[in-house]
Amino acid sequence: MKRYVAVCGAGDPAADTDALAYEVGRLLAEAGAIVVCGGLGGVMEAACRGAKQAGGTTVGLLPGQDRSHANPYVDVAIPTGMGEMRNALIVRSADAVIAIGGGWGTLSEVALAMKTGTTVVTLGSWDLPEAGGHSPQPAASPDEAVNLALDR
Amino acid sequence: MKRYVAVCGAGDPAADTDALAYEVGRLLAEAGAIVVCGGLGGVMEAACRGAKQAGGTTVGLLPGQDRSHANPYVDVAIPTGMGEMRNALIVRSADAVIAIGGGWGTLSEVALAMKTGTTVVTLGSWDLPEAGGHSPQPAASPDEAVNLALDR
Amino acid sequence: MKRYVAVCGAGDPAADTDALAYEVGRLLAEAGAIVVCGGLGGVMEAACRGAKQAGGTTVGLLPGQDRSHANPYVDVAIPTGMGEMRNALIVRSADAVIAIGGGWGTLSEVALAMKTGTTVVTLGSWDLPEAGGHSPQPAASPDEAVNLALDR
Amino acid sequence: MKRYVAVCGAGDPAADTDALAYEVGRLLAEAGAIVVCGGLGGVMEAACRGAKQAGGTTVGLLPGQDRSHANPYVDVAIPTGMGEMRNALIVRSADAVIAIGGGWGTLSEVALAMKTGTTVVTLGSWDLPEAGGHSPQPAASPDEAVNLALDR
């Protein structure tokens, strides 16, 4: 069965995290994984752009009700109308989460994934202590992040 | 932009409605529309099978948390874990809804779509009176259902 | 344990359905049941007003994010921000549903409750055929509606 | 209008955090605020017990579909059936969030509240850096936590 990996990060463009996200998206698509994200700009758009560059499939779970808010690299855009509650849907849709950069929305996705036992990999993101005997797995590069997320 | 059309119907296999759903899925895919559904069996599976036969894209928004419950013709399977609440997500994801057959879940999708101003086409489904000046549009065939849903 | 009964109906004021809803709310509160509703005007407000008249407790699950949109007779107002998706939350919160009047939102609540095996009583509302061997129970008066909802 | 304050923390009993939560619940109720929580044990139960001791009102938004899982100090129990997704509903329902203790679910509520601009007070909980120019407000005692949450 195909693997679904969520790439989580801020919607505002930022050169450093966008470059990481592009590479993560590209490597996930090369590995045959489906990229799930929040469907907007910044890290989400960069990850989708990378995935499409490698011929992959991208899914955007949008916070609002307007499908046209999806970035142009989203193949399947779902306007959830759930606002930030859709972060929980992104996590639930994913077999693993790669968090890039350090916003509060990203932290919510990391925490929800940790709570529900989903693999979480951080890349230039929140540095969190162990809780309940578990912590996210920090990666030093897009390549390592994808390998950890795909458990290979 | 691509059109998303939800095909709604019962999860239990039934020869008559499954045949209609297969044909609806096939015609939607031929018209370039993405088929959205609840991802399970019966009408949902038949619609996806038809869409894949014509090379289309299918999305399944599952009620549970287990992606493996998706039927084999779903391209993108989202385990929402929301139970019947996901019916509202199916409706929100769609530009139009085609309801096939007569279960209560199907009726909930028809009603939510009518409430939110989404086009609703019924095919061998609930026969509902006008309310608030609007009613679903009955279709006599898969071909008519798809034409009405795509407003062509 | 306390019984929770959802009173579902349109948000626009209408003399006939509002009078029924007021009486239903009053009788539910007298019976010790908690009244759950969508928190807005019309049938929802009338049911809450009736319940408060009898010293009951009222819960409003609002579609938007602004608590101040709750009608003044709601004791506990939850701004869900889920739009019409909150109809599924209303149904899930209730041990029984009393539907008053005939809008599409009301029909969605009736259908979701029927789908999930929740008792549904209709009062001047949709007249629906049996599906899957079950149908809503029509009541001729607020008194009968409350008796059916509380299974007494 | 009444203030709604969410008290967030782990469901497993722990003497230190439960004592803090009890006191927070009591002080919130004395101040006339409604206590919102996840409705289960541990911090949630202690906060509700404290609030009821002071004659307050408590709301439990449960993850599952079974109302009987609510702790005995919950006045209004809503079985959401949304799993961890209900954390977003708790945050949305609250004018302010007080986080007690350090689990992943609690962190998700802190992060969602920070993302949506809701006041967050931490008490013996996650120690988080600033992000986007904002950070939770640490409190040294239940009294300080309640004062910060109520902005007084």
PDB file of C-alpha atoms in Angstrom, chain D residues 22-151:
ATOM      1  CA  TYR D  22      -8.385  21.193  41.469  1.00  0.00           C
ATOM      2  CA  GLU D  23      -7.345  24.622  42.718  1.00  0.00           C
ATOM      3  CA  VAL D  24      -7.534  26.135  39.233  1.00  0.00           C
ATOM      4  CA  GLY D  25     -11.046  24.730  38.783  1.00  0.00           C
ATOM      5  CA  ARG D  26     -12.143  26.069  42.141  1.00  0.00           C
ATOM      6  CA  LEU D  27     -10.789  29.555  41.487  1.00  0.00           C
ATOM      7  CA  LEU D  28     -12.290  29.698  37.992  1.00  0.00           C
ATOM      8  CA  ALA D  29     -15.718  28.793  39.363  1.00  0.00           C
ATOM      9  CA  GLU D  30     -15.398  31.355  42.150  1.00  0.00           C
ATOM     10  CA  ALA D  31     -14.680  33.943  39.479  1.00  0.00           C
ATOM     11  CA  GLY D  32     -17.834  32.914  37.601  1.00  0.00           C
ATOM     12  CA  ALA D  33     -16.058  31.266  34.680  1.00  0.00           C
ATOM     13  CA  ILE D  34     -17.278  28.081  33.009  1.00  0.00           C
ATOM     14  CA  VAL D  35     -14.675  25.291  33.032  1.00  0.00           C
ATOM     15  CA  VAL D  36     -14.256  23.471  29.711  1.00  0.00           C
ATOM     16  CA  CYS D  37     -12.158  20.322  29.439  1.00  0.00           C
ATOM     17  CA  GLY D  38     -11.810  16.975  27.716  1.00  0.00           C
ATOM     18  CA  GLY D  39     -14.162  15.391  30.231  1.00  0.00           C
ATOM     19  CA  LEU D  40     -11.994  12.453  31.275  1.00  0.00           C
ATOM     20  CA  GLY D  41      -9.834  11.729  34.373  1.00  0.00           C
ATOM     21  CA  GLY D  42      -6.650  13.162  35.858  1.00  0.00           C
ATOM     22  CA  VAL D  43      -6.274  16.904  35.385  1.00  0.00           C
ATOM     23  CA  MET D  44      -9.682  17.120  33.699  1.00  0.00           C
ATOM     24  CA  GLU D  45     -11.481  15.424  36.578  1.00  0.00           C
ATOM     25  CA  ALA D  46      -9.610  17.395  39.228  1.00  0.00           C
ATOM     26  CA  ALA D  47     -10.456  20.704  37.546  1.00  0.00           C
ATOM     27  CA  CYS D  48     -14.132  19.754  37.341  1.00  0.00           C
ATOM     28  CA  ARG D  49     -14.155  18.577  40.951  1.00  0.00           C
ATOM     29  CA  GLY D  50     -12.693  21.897  42.066  1.00  0.00           C
ATOM     30  CA  ALA D  51     -15.193  23.850  40.010  1.00  0.00           C
ATOM     31  CA  LYS D  52     -18.163  21.913  41.397  1.00  0.00           C
ATOM     32  CA  GLN D  53     -16.829  22.407  44.942  1.00  0.00           C
ATOM     33  CA  ALA D  54     -17.245  26.134  44.299  1.00  0.00           C
ATOM     34  CA  GLY D  55     -20.656  25.757  42.671  1.00  0.00           C
ATOM     35  CA  GLY D  56     -19.422  26.300  39.119  1.00  0.00           C
ATOM     36  CA  THR D  57     -20.414  24.869  35.751  1.00  0.00           C
ATOM     37  CA  THR D  58     -18.303  22.278  33.925  1.00  0.00           C
ATOM     38  CA  VAL D  59     -18.314  21.135  30.308  1.00  0.00           C
ATOM     39  CA  GLY D  60     -16.616  17.964  29.054  1.00  0.00           C
ATOM     40  CA  LEU D  61     -15.921  17.508  25.349  1.00  0.00           C
ATOM     41  CA  LEU D  62     -15.217  13.783  25.194  1.00  0.00           C
ATOM     42  CA  PRO D  63     -13.090  12.148  22.472  1.00  0.00           C
ATOM     43  CA  GLY D  64     -15.328   9.092  22.161  1.00  0.00           C
ATOM     44  CA  GLN D  65     -19.013   8.496  21.523  1.00  0.00           C
ATOM     45  CA  ASP D  66     -19.947   7.278  25.007  1.00  0.00           C
ATOM     46  CA  ARG D  67     -21.225   9.928  27.366  1.00  0.00           C
ATOM     47  CA  SER D  68     -20.741   7.637  30.359  1.00  0.00           C
ATOM     48  CA  HIS D  69     -16.971   8.043  30.017  1.00  0.00           C
ATOM     49  CA  ALA D  70     -17.269  11.564  31.426  1.00  0.00           C
ATOM     50  CA  ASN D  71     -15.940  12.042  34.924  1.00  0.00           C
ATOM     51  CA  PRO D  72     -18.653  12.470  37.584  1.00  0.00           C
ATOM     52  CA  TYR D  73     -18.010  16.214  37.976  1.00  0.00           C
ATOM     53  CA  VAL D  74     -18.960  17.112  34.394  1.00  0.00           C
ATOM     54  CA  ASP D  75     -22.294  18.972  34.164  1.00  0.00           C
ATOM     55  CA  VAL D  76     -22.595  18.981  30.376  1.00  0.00           C
ATOM     56  CA  ALA D  77     -20.936  16.040  28.637  1.00  0.00           C
ATOM     57  CA  ILE D  78     -20.637  16.100  24.851  1.00  0.00           C
ATOM     58  CA  PRO D  79     -19.447  12.837  23.267  1.00  0.00           C
ATOM     59  CA  THR D  80     -17.813  14.218  20.109  1.00  0.00           C
ATOM     60  CA  GLY D  81     -16.622  10.957  18.578  1.00  0.00           C
ATOM     61  CA  MET D  82     -13.800  12.984  17.052  1.00  0.00           C
ATOM     62  CA  GLY D  83     -10.885  11.431  18.928  1.00  0.00           C
ATOM     63  CA  GLU D  84      -7.928  13.760  19.437  1.00  0.00           C
ATOM     64  CA  MET D  85      -9.483  16.111  16.885  1.00  0.00           C
ATOM     65  CA  ARG D  86     -11.703  17.240  19.745  1.00  0.00           C
ATOM     66  CA  ASN D  87      -8.683  19.027  21.214  1.00  0.00           C
ATOM     67  CA  ALA D  88      -9.249  21.681  18.575  1.00  0.00           C
ATOM     68  CA  LEU D  89     -12.879  21.956  19.675  1.00  0.00           C
ATOM     69  CA  ILE D  90     -11.838  22.430  23.298  1.00  0.00           C
ATOM     70  CA  VAL D  91      -9.524  25.263  22.292  1.00  0.00           C
ATOM     71  CA  ARG D  92     -12.160  26.870  20.091  1.00  0.00           C
ATOM     72  CA  SER D  93     -14.699  26.693  22.907  1.00  0.00           C
ATOM     73  CA  ALA D  94     -12.443  28.579  25.284  1.00  0.00           C
ATOM     74  CA  ASP D  95     -11.627  32.237  25.777  1.00  0.00           C
ATOM     75  CA  ALA D  96      -8.393  31.157  27.458  1.00  0.00           C
ATOM     76  CA  VAL D  97      -6.488  27.911  28.036  1.00  0.00           C
ATOM     77  CA  ILE D  98      -4.696  26.840  31.204  1.00  0.00           C
ATOM     78  CA  ALA D  99      -2.289  23.955  30.527  1.00  0.00           C
ATOM     79  CA  ILE D 100      -1.240  21.803  33.456  1.00  0.00           C
ATOM     80  CA  GLY D 101       1.431  19.128  33.137  1.00  0.00           C
ATOM     81  CA  GLY D 102       3.309  17.965  30.155  1.00  0.00           C
ATOM     82  CA  GLY D 103       1.672  15.454  27.845  1.00  0.00           C
ATOM     83  CA  TRP D 104       1.508  15.563  24.054  1.00  0.00           C
ATOM     84  CA  GLY D 105      -2.252  16.119  23.998  1.00  0.00           C
ATOM     85  CA  THR D 106      -1.790  19.121  26.268  1.00  0.00           C
ATOM     86  CA  LEU D 107       0.917  20.452  23.973  1.00  0.00           C
ATOM     87  CA  SER D 108      -1.445  20.163  21.011  1.00  0.00           C
ATOM     88  CA  GLU D 109      -3.981  22.308  22.829  1.00  0.00           C
ATOM     89  CA  VAL D 110      -1.348  24.877  23.772  1.00  0.00           C
ATOM     90  CA  ALA D 111      -0.155  25.071  20.178  1.00  0.00           C
ATOM     91  CA  LEU D 112      -3.634  25.288  18.658  1.00  0.00           C
ATOM     92  CA  ALA D 113      -4.553  28.051  21.091  1.00  0.00           C
ATOM     93  CA  MET D 114      -1.345  29.978  20.339  1.00  0.00           C
ATOM     94  CA  LYS D 115      -2.010  29.566  16.605  1.00  0.00           C
ATOM     95  CA  THR D 116      -5.500  30.998  16.906  1.00  0.00           C
ATOM     96  CA  GLY D 117      -4.602  33.877  19.206  1.00  0.00           C
ATOM     97  CA  THR D 118      -6.227  32.464  22.347  1.00  0.00           C
ATOM     98  CA  THR D 119      -4.616  33.336  25.684  1.00  0.00           C
ATOM     99  CA  VAL D 120      -2.513  30.423  26.965  1.00  0.00           C
ATOM    100  CA  VAL D 121      -1.293  30.079  30.545  1.00  0.00           C
ATOM    101  CA  THR D 122       1.030  27.235  31.548  1.00  0.00           C
ATOM    102  CA  LEU D 123       1.247  25.845  35.063  1.00  0.00           C
ATOM    103  CA  GLY D 124       3.890  23.208  35.611  1.00  0.00           C
ATOM    104  CA  SER D 125       3.627  22.497  31.905  1.00  0.00           C
ATOM    105  CA  TRP D 126       5.632  22.831  28.688  1.00  0.00           C
ATOM    106  CA  ASP D 127       8.334  25.512  28.689  1.00  0.00           C
ATOM    107  CA  LEU D 128       8.163  26.849  25.151  1.00  0.00           C
ATOM    108  CA  PRO D 129      10.181  29.517  23.374  1.00  0.00           C
ATOM    109  CA  GLU D 130       8.613  32.436  21.571  1.00  0.00           C
ATOM    110  CA  ALA D 131       7.409  31.807  18.026  1.00  0.00           C
ATOM    111  CA  GLY D 132       5.946  34.438  15.753  1.00  0.00           C
ATOM    112  CA  GLY D 133       6.509  36.977  18.496  1.00  0.00           C
ATOM    113  CA  HIS D 134       4.279  35.193  21.014  1.00  0.00           C
ATOM    114  CA  SER D 135       4.642  32.610  23.749  1.00  0.00           C
ATOM    115  CA  PRO D 136       2.429  31.075  26.434  1.00  0.00           C
ATOM    116  CA  GLN D 137       2.379  32.899  29.775  1.00  0.00           C
ATOM    117  CA  PRO D 138       3.896  30.813  32.567  1.00  0.00           C
ATOM    118  CA  ALA D 139       2.178  30.999  35.960  1.00  0.00           C
ATOM    119  CA  ALA D 140       3.768  30.076  39.289  1.00  0.00           C
ATOM    120  CA  SER D 141       0.529  29.193  41.065  1.00  0.00           C
ATOM    121  CA  PRO D 142      -3.136  28.356  40.415  1.00  0.00           C
ATOM    122  CA  ASP D 143      -4.027  31.844  41.596  1.00  0.00           C
ATOM    123  CA  GLU D 144      -1.680  33.493  39.112  1.00  0.00           C
ATOM    124  CA  ALA D 145      -2.837  31.131  36.350  1.00  0.00           C
ATOM    125  CA  VAL D 146      -6.476  32.071  36.849  1.00  0.00           C
ATOM    126  CA  ASN D 147      -5.671  35.782  37.047  1.00  0.00           C
ATOM    127  CA  LEU D 148      -3.735  35.611  33.784  1.00  0.00           C
ATOM    128  CA  ALA D 149      -6.447  33.550  32.070  1.00  0.00           C
ATOM    129  CA  LEU D 150      -9.140  36.004  33.137  1.00  0.00           C
ATOM    130  CA  ASP D 151      -6.902  38.948  32.292  1.00  0.00           C
TER     131      ASP D 151
END
